[in-house]
Structures are given as structure tokens and as C-alpha cells.
Coordinates of C-alpha atoms in Angstrom, one line a residue:
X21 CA -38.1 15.3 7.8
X22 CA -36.5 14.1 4.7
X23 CA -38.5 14.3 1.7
X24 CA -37.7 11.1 -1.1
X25 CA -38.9 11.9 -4.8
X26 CA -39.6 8.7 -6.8
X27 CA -36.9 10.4 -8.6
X28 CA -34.4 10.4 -6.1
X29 CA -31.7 7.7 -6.9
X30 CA -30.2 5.5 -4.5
X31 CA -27.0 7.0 -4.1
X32 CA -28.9 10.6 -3.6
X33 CA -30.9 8.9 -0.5
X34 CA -27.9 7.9 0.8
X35 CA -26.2 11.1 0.8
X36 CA -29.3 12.5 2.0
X37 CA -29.4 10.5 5.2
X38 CA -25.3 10.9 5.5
X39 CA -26.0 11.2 9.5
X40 CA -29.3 9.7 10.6
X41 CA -29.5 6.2 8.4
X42 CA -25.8 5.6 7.8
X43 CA -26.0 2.5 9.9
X44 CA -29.1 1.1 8.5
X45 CA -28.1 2.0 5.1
X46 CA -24.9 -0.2 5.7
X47 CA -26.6 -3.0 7.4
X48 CA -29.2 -3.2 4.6
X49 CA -26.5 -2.9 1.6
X50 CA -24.4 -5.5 3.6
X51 CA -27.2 -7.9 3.8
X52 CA -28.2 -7.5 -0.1
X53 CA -24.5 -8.1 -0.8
X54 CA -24.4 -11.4 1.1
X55 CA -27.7 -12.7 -0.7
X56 CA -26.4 -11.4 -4.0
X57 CA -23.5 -13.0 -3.3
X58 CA -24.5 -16.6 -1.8
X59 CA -26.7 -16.9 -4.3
X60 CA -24.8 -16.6 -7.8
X61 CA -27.2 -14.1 -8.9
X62 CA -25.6 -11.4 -11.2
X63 CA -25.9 -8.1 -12.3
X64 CA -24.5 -5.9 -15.1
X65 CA -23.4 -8.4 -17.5
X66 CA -23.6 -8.6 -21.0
X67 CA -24.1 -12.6 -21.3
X68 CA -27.6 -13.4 -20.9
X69 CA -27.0 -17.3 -20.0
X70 CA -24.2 -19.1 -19.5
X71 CA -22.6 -21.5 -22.2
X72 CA -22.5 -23.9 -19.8
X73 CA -23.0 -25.0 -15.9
X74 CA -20.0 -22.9 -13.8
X75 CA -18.3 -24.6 -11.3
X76 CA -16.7 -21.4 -9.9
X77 CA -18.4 -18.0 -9.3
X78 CA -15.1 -15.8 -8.8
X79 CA -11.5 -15.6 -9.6
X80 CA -8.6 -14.9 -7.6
X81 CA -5.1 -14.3 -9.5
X82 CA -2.0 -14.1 -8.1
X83 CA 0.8 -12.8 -10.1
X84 CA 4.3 -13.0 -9.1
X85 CA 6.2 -9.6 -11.0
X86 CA 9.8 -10.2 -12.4
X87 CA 9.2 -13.8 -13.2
X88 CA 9.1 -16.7 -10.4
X89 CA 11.5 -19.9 -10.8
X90 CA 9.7 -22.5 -10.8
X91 CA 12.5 -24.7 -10.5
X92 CA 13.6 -23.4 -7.5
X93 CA 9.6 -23.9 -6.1
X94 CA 7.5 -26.3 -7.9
X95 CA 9.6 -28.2 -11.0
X96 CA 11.8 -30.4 -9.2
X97 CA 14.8 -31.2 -11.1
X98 CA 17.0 -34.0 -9.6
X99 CA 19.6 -33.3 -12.6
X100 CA 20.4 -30.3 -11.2
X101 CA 21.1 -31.3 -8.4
X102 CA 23.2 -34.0 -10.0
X103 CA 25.4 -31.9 -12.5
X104 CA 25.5 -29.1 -10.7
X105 CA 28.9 -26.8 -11.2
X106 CA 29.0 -28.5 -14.4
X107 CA 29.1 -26.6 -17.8
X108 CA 25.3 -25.8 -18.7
X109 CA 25.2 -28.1 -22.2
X110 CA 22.0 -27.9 -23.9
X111 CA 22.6 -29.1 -26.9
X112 CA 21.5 -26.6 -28.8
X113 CA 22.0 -23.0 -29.4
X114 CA 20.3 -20.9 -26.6
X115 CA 19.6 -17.4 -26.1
X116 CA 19.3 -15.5 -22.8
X117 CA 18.3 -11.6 -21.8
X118 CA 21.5 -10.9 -19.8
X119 CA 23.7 -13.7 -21.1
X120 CA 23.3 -16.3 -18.1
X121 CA 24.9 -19.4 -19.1
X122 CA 27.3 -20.2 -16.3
X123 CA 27.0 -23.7 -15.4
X124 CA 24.2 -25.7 -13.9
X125 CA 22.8 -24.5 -10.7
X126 CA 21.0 -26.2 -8.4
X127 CA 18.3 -24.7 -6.3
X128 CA 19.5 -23.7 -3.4
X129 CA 16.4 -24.7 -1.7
X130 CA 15.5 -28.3 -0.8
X131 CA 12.7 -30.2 -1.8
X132 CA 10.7 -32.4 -0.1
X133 CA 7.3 -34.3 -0.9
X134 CA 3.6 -33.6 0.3
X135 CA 0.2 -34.6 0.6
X136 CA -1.3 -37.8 -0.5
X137 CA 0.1 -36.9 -4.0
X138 CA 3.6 -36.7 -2.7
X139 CA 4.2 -33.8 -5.0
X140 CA 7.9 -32.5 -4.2
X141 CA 8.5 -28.3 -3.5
X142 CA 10.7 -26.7 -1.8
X143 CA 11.7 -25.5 1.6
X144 CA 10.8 -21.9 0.3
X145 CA 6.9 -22.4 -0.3
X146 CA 6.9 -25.2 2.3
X147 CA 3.5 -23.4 3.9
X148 CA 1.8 -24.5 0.8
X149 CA 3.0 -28.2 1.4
X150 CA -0.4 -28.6 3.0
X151 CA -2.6 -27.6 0.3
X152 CA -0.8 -29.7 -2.7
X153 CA -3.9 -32.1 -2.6
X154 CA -6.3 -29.4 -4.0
X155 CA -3.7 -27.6 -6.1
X156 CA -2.9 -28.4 -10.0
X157 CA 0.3 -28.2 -11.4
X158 CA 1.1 -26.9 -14.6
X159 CA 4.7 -26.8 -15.7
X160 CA 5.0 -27.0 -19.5
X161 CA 4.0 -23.3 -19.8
X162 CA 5.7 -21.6 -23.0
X163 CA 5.8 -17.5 -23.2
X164 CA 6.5 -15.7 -26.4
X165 CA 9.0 -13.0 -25.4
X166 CA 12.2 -12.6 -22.4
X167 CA 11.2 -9.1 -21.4
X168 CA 9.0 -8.2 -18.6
X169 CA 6.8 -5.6 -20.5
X170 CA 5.7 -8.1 -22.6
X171 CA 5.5 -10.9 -20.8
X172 CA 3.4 -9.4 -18.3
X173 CA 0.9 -8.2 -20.8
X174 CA 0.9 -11.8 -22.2
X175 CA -0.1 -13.4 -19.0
X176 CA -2.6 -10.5 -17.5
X177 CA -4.4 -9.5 -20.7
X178 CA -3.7 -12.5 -23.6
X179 CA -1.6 -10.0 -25.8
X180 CA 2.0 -8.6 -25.6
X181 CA 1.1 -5.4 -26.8
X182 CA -1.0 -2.4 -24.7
X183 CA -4.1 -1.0 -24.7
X184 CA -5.9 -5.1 -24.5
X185 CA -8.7 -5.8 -21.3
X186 CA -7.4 -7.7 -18.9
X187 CA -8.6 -10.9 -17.7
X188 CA -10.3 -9.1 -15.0
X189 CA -12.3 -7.0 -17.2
X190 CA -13.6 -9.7 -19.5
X191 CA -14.9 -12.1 -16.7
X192 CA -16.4 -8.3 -15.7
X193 CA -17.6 -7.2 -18.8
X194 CA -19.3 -10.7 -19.3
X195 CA -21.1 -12.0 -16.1
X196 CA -20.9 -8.7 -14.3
X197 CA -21.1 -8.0 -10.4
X198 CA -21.7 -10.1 -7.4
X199 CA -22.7 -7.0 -5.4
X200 CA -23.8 -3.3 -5.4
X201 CA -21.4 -2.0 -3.6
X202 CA -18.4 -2.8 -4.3
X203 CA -16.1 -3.3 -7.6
X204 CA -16.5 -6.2 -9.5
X205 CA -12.8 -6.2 -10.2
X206 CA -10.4 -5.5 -7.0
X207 CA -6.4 -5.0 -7.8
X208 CA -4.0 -5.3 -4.9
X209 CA -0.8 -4.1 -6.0
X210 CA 2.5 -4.5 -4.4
X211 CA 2.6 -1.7 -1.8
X212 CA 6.1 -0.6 -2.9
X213 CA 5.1 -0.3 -6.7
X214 CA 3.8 -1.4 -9.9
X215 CA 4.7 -4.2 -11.7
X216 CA 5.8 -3.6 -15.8
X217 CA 2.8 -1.8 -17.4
X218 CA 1.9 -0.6 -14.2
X219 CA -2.4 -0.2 -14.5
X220 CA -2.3 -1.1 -18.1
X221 CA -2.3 -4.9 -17.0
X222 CA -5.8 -4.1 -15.7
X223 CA -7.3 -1.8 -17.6
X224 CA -10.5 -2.3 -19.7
X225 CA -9.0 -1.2 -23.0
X226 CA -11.5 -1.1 -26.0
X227 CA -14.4 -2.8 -23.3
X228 CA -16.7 -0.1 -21.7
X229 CA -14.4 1.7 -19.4
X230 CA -16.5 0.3 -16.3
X231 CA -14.8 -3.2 -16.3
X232 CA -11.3 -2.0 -15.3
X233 CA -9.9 -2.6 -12.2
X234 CA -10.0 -0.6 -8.9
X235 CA -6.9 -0.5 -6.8
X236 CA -7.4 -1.2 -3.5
X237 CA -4.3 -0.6 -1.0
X238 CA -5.2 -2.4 2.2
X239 CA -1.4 -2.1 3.9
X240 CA -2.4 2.3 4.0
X241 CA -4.2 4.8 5.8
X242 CA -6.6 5.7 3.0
X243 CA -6.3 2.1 1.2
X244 CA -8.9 3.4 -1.7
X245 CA -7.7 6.8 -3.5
X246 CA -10.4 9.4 -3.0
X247 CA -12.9 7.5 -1.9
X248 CA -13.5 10.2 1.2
X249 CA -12.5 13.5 1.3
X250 CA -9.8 14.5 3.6
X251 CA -10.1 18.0 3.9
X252 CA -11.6 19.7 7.3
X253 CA -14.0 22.2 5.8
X254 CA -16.2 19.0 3.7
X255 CA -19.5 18.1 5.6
X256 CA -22.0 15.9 4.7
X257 CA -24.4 18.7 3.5
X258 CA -21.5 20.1 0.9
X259 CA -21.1 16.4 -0.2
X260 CA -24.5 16.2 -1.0
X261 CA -24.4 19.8 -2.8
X262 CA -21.1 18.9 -4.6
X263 CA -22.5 15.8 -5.8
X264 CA -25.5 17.0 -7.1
X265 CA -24.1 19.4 -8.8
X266 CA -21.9 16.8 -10.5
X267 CA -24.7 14.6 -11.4
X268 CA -26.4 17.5 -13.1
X269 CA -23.4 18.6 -15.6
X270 CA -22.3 14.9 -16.1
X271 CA -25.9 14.2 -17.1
X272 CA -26.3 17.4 -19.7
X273 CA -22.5 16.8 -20.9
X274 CA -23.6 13.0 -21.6
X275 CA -27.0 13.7 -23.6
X276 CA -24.9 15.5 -26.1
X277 CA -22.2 12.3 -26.6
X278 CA -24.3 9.0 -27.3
X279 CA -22.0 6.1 -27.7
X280 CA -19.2 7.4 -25.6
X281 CA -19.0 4.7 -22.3
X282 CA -16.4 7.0 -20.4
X283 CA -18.7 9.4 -19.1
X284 CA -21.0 6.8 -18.2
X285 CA -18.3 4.9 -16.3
X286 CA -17.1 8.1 -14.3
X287 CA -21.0 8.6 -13.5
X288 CA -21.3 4.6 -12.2
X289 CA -18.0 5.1 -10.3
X290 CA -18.8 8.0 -8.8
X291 CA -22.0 6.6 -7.5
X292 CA -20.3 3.0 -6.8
X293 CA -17.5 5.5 -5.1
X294 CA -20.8 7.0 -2.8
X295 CA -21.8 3.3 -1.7
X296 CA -18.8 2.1 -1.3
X297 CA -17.7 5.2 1.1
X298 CA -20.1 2.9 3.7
X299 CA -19.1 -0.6 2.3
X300 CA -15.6 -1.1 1.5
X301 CA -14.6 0.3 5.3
X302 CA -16.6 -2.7 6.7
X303 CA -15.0 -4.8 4.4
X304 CA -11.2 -4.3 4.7
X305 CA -11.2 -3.6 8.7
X306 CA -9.3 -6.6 9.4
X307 CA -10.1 -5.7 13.2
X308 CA -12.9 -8.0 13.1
X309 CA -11.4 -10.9 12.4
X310 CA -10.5 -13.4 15.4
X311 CA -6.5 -14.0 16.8
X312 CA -6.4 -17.3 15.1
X313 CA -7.3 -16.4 11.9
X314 CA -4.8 -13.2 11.7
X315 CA -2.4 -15.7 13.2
X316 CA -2.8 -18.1 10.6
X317 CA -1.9 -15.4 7.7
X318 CA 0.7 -13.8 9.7
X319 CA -0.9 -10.9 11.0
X320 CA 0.2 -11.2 14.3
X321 CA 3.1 -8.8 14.3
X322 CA 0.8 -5.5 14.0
X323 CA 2.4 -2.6 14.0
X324 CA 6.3 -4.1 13.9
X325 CA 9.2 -2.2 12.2
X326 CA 11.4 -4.0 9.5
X327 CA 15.2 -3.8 8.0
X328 CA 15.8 -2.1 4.6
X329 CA 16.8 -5.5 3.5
X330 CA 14.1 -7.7 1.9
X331 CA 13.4 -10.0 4.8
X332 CA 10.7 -13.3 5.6
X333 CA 8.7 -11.1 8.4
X334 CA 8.0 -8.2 6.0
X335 CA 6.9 -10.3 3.5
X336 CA 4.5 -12.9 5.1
X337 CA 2.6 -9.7 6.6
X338 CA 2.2 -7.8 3.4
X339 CA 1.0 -10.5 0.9
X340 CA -1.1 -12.2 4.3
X341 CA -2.7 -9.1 4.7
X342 CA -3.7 -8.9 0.8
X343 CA -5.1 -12.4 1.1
X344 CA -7.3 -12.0 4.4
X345 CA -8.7 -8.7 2.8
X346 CA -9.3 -10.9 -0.7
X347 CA -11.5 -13.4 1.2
X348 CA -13.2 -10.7 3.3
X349 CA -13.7 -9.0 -0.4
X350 CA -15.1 -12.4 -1.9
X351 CA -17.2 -12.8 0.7
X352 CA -18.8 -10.0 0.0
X353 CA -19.4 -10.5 -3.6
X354 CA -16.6 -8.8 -5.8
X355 CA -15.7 -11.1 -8.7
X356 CA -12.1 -11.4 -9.6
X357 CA -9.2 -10.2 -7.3
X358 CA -5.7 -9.9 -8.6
X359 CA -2.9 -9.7 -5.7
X360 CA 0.8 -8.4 -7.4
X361 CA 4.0 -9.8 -5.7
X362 CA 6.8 -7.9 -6.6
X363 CA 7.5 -4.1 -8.2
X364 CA 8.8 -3.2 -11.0
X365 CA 13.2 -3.1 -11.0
X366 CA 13.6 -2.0 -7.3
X367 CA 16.9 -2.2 -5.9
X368 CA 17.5 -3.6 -3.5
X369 CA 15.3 -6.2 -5.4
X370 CA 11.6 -6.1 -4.0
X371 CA 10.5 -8.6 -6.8
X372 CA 11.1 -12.1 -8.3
X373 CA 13.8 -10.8 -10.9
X374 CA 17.1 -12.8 -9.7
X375 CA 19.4 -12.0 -11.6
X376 CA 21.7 -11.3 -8.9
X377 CA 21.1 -13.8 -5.9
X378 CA 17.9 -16.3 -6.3
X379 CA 18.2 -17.5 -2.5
X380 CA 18.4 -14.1 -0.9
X381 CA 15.5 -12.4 -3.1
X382 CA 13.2 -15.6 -4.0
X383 CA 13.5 -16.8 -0.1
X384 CA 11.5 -13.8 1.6
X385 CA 9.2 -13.4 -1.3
X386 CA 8.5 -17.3 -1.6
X387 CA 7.6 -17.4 2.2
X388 CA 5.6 -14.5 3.1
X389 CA 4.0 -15.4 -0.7
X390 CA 3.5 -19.1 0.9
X391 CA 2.1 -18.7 4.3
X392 CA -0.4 -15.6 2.7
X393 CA -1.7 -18.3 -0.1
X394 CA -1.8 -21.2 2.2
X395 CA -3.5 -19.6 4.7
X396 CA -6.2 -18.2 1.9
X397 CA -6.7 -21.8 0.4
X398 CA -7.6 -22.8 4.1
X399 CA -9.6 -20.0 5.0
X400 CA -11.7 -20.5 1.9
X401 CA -12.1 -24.3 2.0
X402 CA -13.5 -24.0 5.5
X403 CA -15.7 -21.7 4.8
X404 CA -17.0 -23.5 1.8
X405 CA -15.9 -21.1 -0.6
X406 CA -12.9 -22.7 -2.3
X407 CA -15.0 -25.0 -4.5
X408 CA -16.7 -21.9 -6.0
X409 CA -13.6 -19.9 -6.0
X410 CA -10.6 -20.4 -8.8
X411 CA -7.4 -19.8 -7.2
X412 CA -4.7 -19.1 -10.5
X413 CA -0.8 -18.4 -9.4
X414 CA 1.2 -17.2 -12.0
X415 CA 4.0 -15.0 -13.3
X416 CA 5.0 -13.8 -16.8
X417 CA 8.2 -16.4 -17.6
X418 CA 10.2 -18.6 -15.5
X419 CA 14.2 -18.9 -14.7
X420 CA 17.1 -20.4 -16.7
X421 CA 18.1 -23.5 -15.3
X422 CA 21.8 -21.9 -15.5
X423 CA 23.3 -19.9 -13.2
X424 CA 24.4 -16.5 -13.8
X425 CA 26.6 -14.6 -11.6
X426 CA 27.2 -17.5 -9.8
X427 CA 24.1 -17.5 -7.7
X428 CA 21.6 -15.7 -9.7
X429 CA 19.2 -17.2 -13.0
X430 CA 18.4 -15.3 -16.2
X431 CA 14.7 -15.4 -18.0
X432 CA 13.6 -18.2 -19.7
X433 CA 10.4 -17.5 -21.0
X434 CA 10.7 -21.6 -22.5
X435 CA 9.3 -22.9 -19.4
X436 CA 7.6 -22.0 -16.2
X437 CA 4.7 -22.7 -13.8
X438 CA 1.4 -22.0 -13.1
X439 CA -0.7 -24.1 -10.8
X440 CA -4.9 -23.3 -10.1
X441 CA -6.7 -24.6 -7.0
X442 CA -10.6 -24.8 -6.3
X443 CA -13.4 -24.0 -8.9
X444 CA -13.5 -27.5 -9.9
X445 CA -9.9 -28.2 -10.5
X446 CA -9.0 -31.5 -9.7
X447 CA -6.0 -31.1 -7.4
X448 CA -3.0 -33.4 -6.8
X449 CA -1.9 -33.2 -9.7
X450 CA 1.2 -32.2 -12.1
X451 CA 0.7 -32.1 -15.6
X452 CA 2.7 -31.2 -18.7
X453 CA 6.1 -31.7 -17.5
X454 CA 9.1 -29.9 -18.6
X455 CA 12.3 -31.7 -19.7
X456 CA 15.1 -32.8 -17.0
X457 CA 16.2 -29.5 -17.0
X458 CA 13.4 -27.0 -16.9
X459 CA 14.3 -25.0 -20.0
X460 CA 11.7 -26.0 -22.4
X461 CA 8.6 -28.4 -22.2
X462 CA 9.3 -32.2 -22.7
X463 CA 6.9 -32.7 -25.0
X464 CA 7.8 -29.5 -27.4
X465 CA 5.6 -29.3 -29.8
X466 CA 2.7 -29.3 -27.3
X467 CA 3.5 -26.9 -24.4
X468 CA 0.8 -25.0 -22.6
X469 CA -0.2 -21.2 -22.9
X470 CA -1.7 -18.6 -21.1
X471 CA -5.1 -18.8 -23.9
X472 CA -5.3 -22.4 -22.6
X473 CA -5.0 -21.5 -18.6
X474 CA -7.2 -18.2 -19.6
X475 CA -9.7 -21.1 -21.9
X476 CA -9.9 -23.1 -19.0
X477 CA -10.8 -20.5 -16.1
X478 CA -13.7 -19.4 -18.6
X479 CA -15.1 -22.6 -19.0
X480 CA -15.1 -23.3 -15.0
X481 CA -17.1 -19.0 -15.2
X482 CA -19.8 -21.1 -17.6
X483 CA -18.4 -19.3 -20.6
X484 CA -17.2 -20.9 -24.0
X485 CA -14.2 -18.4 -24.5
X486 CA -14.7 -18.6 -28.2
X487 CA -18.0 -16.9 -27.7
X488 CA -17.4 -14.1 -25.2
X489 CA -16.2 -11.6 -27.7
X490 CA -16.0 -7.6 -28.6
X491 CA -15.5 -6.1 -31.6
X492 CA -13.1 -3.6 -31.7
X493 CA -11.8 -1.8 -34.8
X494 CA -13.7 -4.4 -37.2
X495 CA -12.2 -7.5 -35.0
X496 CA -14.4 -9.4 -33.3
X497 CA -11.6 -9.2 -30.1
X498 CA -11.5 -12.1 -27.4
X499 CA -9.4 -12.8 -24.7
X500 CA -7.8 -15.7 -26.0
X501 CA -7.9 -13.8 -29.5
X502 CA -7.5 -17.0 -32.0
X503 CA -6.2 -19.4 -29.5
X504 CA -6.9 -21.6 -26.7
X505 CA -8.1 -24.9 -25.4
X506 CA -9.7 -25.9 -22.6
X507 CA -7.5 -28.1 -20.1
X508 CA -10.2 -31.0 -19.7
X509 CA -7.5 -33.0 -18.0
X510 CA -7.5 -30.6 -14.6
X511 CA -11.2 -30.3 -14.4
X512 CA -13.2 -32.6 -11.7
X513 CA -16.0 -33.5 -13.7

């Protein structure tokens, strides 16, 4: 019989039991995680109360690598389409990263209107035509920098240098977890490869190392790294001596290092890595869900074989499958999932970065992006779950509203698009419009940045960004470091 010590932690039971209580200890760990989760109730977080009543309880970000056009899928521009072919005059002097100032290009995509709204996008994200009532626009965004490294840091983390938390990790560091079981911060990367910075854009840098992401790859065989061993000669009883072991020398090497939060974070990981060995199975076996749902994100091709060319099946059933297993993972309590689209320079190109042919590399990506997000939006809503849920789409800088190559758009990190959905955003709407071209806001001298989106999803979390801080290095660091307003204008109050 086993024998339990008051001593004996929870992750040491469980080991303990490997065999015998697996299944209970999974049914019982699901059912706290449900409560936990249904009922707001947090744990782990350094905020004590809330600066003010949240509307939304999670975040999901999705984060388009190599910089998304958002004229050629949200920022309709009928000038284009008008002077197309003509010479690209902007009336002023204009730089570009690769020199892309042929002439005016249209998007080769058409646009049409939607929803009650009648908000106008194109042919490529036409899925999401049905979800433009609960989505806002935001299309005067402003970037500081052309180049990816930076811009993505901008956009993930607030700053354009390394080594900053990422959004992820603040909302972490501050309210804390959802559930006991798994991560409070979930990264889906694109299965081909990381975006610029790779795990830098999620990493917890000067916060305790606890709040960085965990990469979860839900497309593989072993989607979590080393969360089970692999090898034929483990067994349940040399887990539990291996573990023991570990939890022994971790403890004596800790005692001697006050103040140092790695150690304690390896310790919690290791021991969220032990419940999680019975959780996070459960959660991403998408075998459970019914025909009509995996139909709806475009999981109904399981198993099918694709061309080495970037194509629209490919794509709908990797991004779908990242969004099924996001509401399956907020469902269950994690707090903020980020889902990449797009790695880092591929060739042929595997992200947004068209510099060579917008229709042939935006088109698949757009799509399969589309019909996963749509489907996500849906699937949350009628569960009930979207009006506690933030939904933000972004990237790290838009296109040039000039062609290059012909067929093909340089950076333009003057103007681009982000749009959030749920979390008490008002939908429907499109605000801060860029000029008739989509190179730089209309209104220039107040354009929109990411500490005013990353302002904004704080305030819907309950927190007053300008009081969620850490000092680090004798700064009292935030995430919108000395910036930011709240975006009152998109709220539903």
C-alpha cells in the first residue's frame, strides 16, 4: 500500500501512483482546471487586486512573421486600384529596405464588403468576412524601424532591443495562472521555424524566469520537448527515483543561492513538467473533437501529403490545427497563447515577407490564416468564451504601397494593421485610417503604437499598465516603458 507523508508534495503522489491512480489523478486535476478556470480565480500572481473590473480573462495573439500587407487584406485602397501602373509619387522623399519604388500596385486580391458594418477585405481572408461585426480595425499603426529583428521585438515585447519580457510574460508575471497544470503562457510556433529572434520574443527577460513561454508543437509526434521520456529502459519506478533525486540536489543547490529565480523556475517547471505529463495529452488530442468542428477549421484532410510549393491546403490545416488546440488550451485555463504564422527567411518563402510575389506567398498564408481564425472566433463565441477572451492579430510592419519587382511590396514600417476581437472590444469597426495610399497614417501626428494596443489589452486584463511594473537595473521597467494610452474608443463600455 502506498504510504503518503504530510510531507509528500503533490507532484511526488503523483509519481507515486504513476500506475494505479493515473486516471483519477487526471480526472481530478482536469476538474480543478475547469473550476479554476470558469471561475476567474487565479493563482501565482504578483497583483493582489486588479486596478479595475476585466472584461477579458485571457489573451490570444496572433502574429503574422515577415510583416502582413495590410493593404492587400484589410486597408482598402481604391487609389490603387485607380493609378495603378502609374509612377509611385509621394510627394516626398521616401526610404525603403530593398529599394521598392516601382509604380503603384494594386492588390491583386479583390475586395468586397461584409457584415452589417460593410467593412471591405479581400478575397484572401474572405473566411473572416463573417466575423467583421465583432472584429476592430486598427489601421494607423506606426513602427519605429524597416527590419524584422526589430520590429518583431517591438510588437512582441514593447522594445526593439533583446533581452525585454514579452507580452506573454507580463500578463503572466502579473495575474498569474488559470490552472495547475498547465503553462500559463503557451507559444505555437510555425512548424517550419522561428520567426526573427526566435524564443527571445517570448522570453521573460529580467521577470522571474517562470513567466516565459512554453512551446508547444501540436502538428508533431512529441508536440512538447521532453515532456516524457522516450527511451525503452525508463519505468515509472526509475522516474520516481530520478526525480527524487533531482528534487533533493535542486533543493540543497537552492538554499545556498537566495534571490536567484532560475533555480526556482527549473524546480516549478519540472514539477508543472510532472502534471502536465497527464494533462496536456488530454488537452491537445484533437481526436475528441466532433467531424463538424475539425471540418469547420480545416481538419478534415488528416493525414494528406502536400507539394513543396507553398500551397492553400497546407496552410489552412497547419494554422487550423494551432487554433482548435488554442481553444482546447483556453478552455482549460492557460492564460495567453501566441500562434506564429510564418518562419524566419525560408525560401521558397514560408512567411509574409513579399518581396518577390505578394499573390503567390500572401494567398496560401492569408487563407489557411483566415479559415483557422474564423473558425476560432466562432468556436469561442458559441461556446461563450469570446467575450472573455481578447483575440489581437498582428505583425511587426506593413507593405509599401509600391510595387517592387513588379509583383512584389517592400516594408513599410509607416503603416499597417492590427485588428482585436472579443474581451470587450466593440467590433465593427475601423478606426485610425491611413492616407489614400497606405504609406503613413492620415492623421500624422497621431498614429497608433504597439504601447497603445499593448495599453489597451491591459486595461480589458483589469490592469492600469502604468502600474504593472518591475524594476530592473534601477528602472522601474513596464511593458509599455514610458508610453501608451488606452484606446477608449474600441472598448464596449
Amino acid at each position: 500500500m502506498l504510504q503518503i507523508s504530510e510531507s509528500m508534495s503533490r507532484r511526488q503522489f503523483l509519481f507515486r501512483s504513476a500506475c494505479g491512480f493515473g486516471g483519477l489523478a487526471l480526472s481530478a486535476m482536469m476538474h480543478e482546471d475547469a473550476a479554476q478556470a470558469s471561475s476567474g480565480a487565479a493563482t501565482g500572481g504578483v497583483l493582489e487586486a486588479l486596478h479595475y473590473a476585466p472584461r477579458a480573462k485571457r489573451v490570444i495573439q496572433l502574429f503574422m512573421a515577415g510583416a502582413a500587407s495590410h493593404i492587400d487584406l484589410w486597408d482598402y485602397k481604391p487609389a490603387l486600384e485607380k493609378h495603378h501602373g502609374e509612377p509611385a509619387d509621394f510627394g516626398e522623399k521616401v526610404e525603403t529596405f530593398q529599394n521598392g519604388l516601382g509604380p503603384w500596385m494594386k492588390s491583386p486580391f479583390t475586395f468586397r464588403p461584409y457584415g452589417e458594418c460593410g467593412k471591405m477585405i479581400s478575397d484572401a481572408v474572405a473566411p473572416l468576412g463573417d466575423c467583421v461585426d465583432d472584429i476592430a480595425f486598427v489601421h494607423n499603426m506606426v513602427g519605429k524601424s524597416g527590419v524584422h529583428s526589430t520590429g518583431t521585438y517591438l510588437q512582441a515585447t514593447g522594445f526593439q532591443l533583446p533581452g525585454f519580457p514579452g507580452m506573454g510574460s507580463w500578463i503572466s508575471y502579473g495575474l498569474g495562472s488559470l490552472n495547475q497544470n498547465l503553462p500559463t503562457f503557451v507559444v505555437l510556433p510555425d512548424h517550419r521555424g522561428f520567426a526573427s529572434n526566435g524564443p527571445k520574443n517570448w522570453g521573460a527577460g529580467f521577470l522571474p524566469a517562470s513567466a516565459q513561454g512554453t512551446m508547444v508543437y501540436p502538428q508533431r509526434e512529441i508536440p512538447i520537448e521532453d515532456i516524457r521520456a522516450q527511451s525503452g529502459f525508463v519505468s515509472p519506478k526509475s522516474d520516481q527515483a530520478t526525480f527524487a533525486l533531482l528534487d533533493r540536489l535542486n533543493r540543497q543547490h537552492e538554499q545556498s543561492r537566495e534571490g536567484d529565480s532560475r533555480l526556482d523556475a527549473r524546480i516549478r517547471s519540472y514539477e508543472l513538467a510532472a502534471r502536465m505529463q497527464l494533462s496536456a495529452p488530454e488537452a491537445l488530442d484533437l481526436s475528441q473533437e466532433p467531424k463538424h468542428i475539425l471540418e469547420m477549421y480545416g481538419l478534415d484532410r488528416q493525414g494528406a501529403t502536400y507539394p513543396s510549393e507553398i500551397n492553400v491546403p497546407e496552410e489552412i490545416e497547419y494554422f487550423g490545427r494551432k487554433c482548435l488546440v488554442a481553444r482546447r488550451l483556453v478552455e482549460r485555463g492557460v492564460r495567453f497563447i501566441q500562434i506564429w504564422s510564418g518562419n524566419d527567411n525560408g525560401f521558397p518563402r514560408r512567411n509574409w515577407d513579399s518581396h518577390e510575389d505578394l499573390q503567390r506567398e500572401h494567398g496560401p498564408l492569408a487563407m489557411g490564416m483566415a479559415t483557422g481564425t474564423a473558425a476560432l472566433i466562432k468556436d469561442l463565441k458559441q461556446r461563450g468564451l469570446l467575450e472573455d477572451t481578447l483575440i489581437l492579430w498582428t505583425t511587426e510592419f506593413g507593405r509599401m504601397p509600391s510595387s517592387q519587382g513588379g509583383v512584389g511590396r517592400d516594408h513599410n514600417p509607416f503603416s499597417f494593421t492590427n485588428w482585436m476581437c472579443g474581451g470587450g472590444i466593440k467590433g465593427g469597426q475601423s478606426y485610425g485610417p491611413s492616407d489614400e495610399w497606405g504609406y503613413k497614417s492620415l492623421d500624422r501626428s497621431n498614429p497608433t503604437e504597439v504601447y497603445d494596443i499593448h495599453a489597451t489589452i491591459l486595461r480589458q486584463l483589469g490592469i492600469d499598465h502604468e502600474r504593472l511594473t518591475f524594476r530592473s537595473n534601477g528602472i522601474d521597467r513596464r511593458l509599455t516603458d514610458v508610453h501608451g494610452r488606452v484606446l477608449h474608443e474600441l472598448l464596449d463600455l
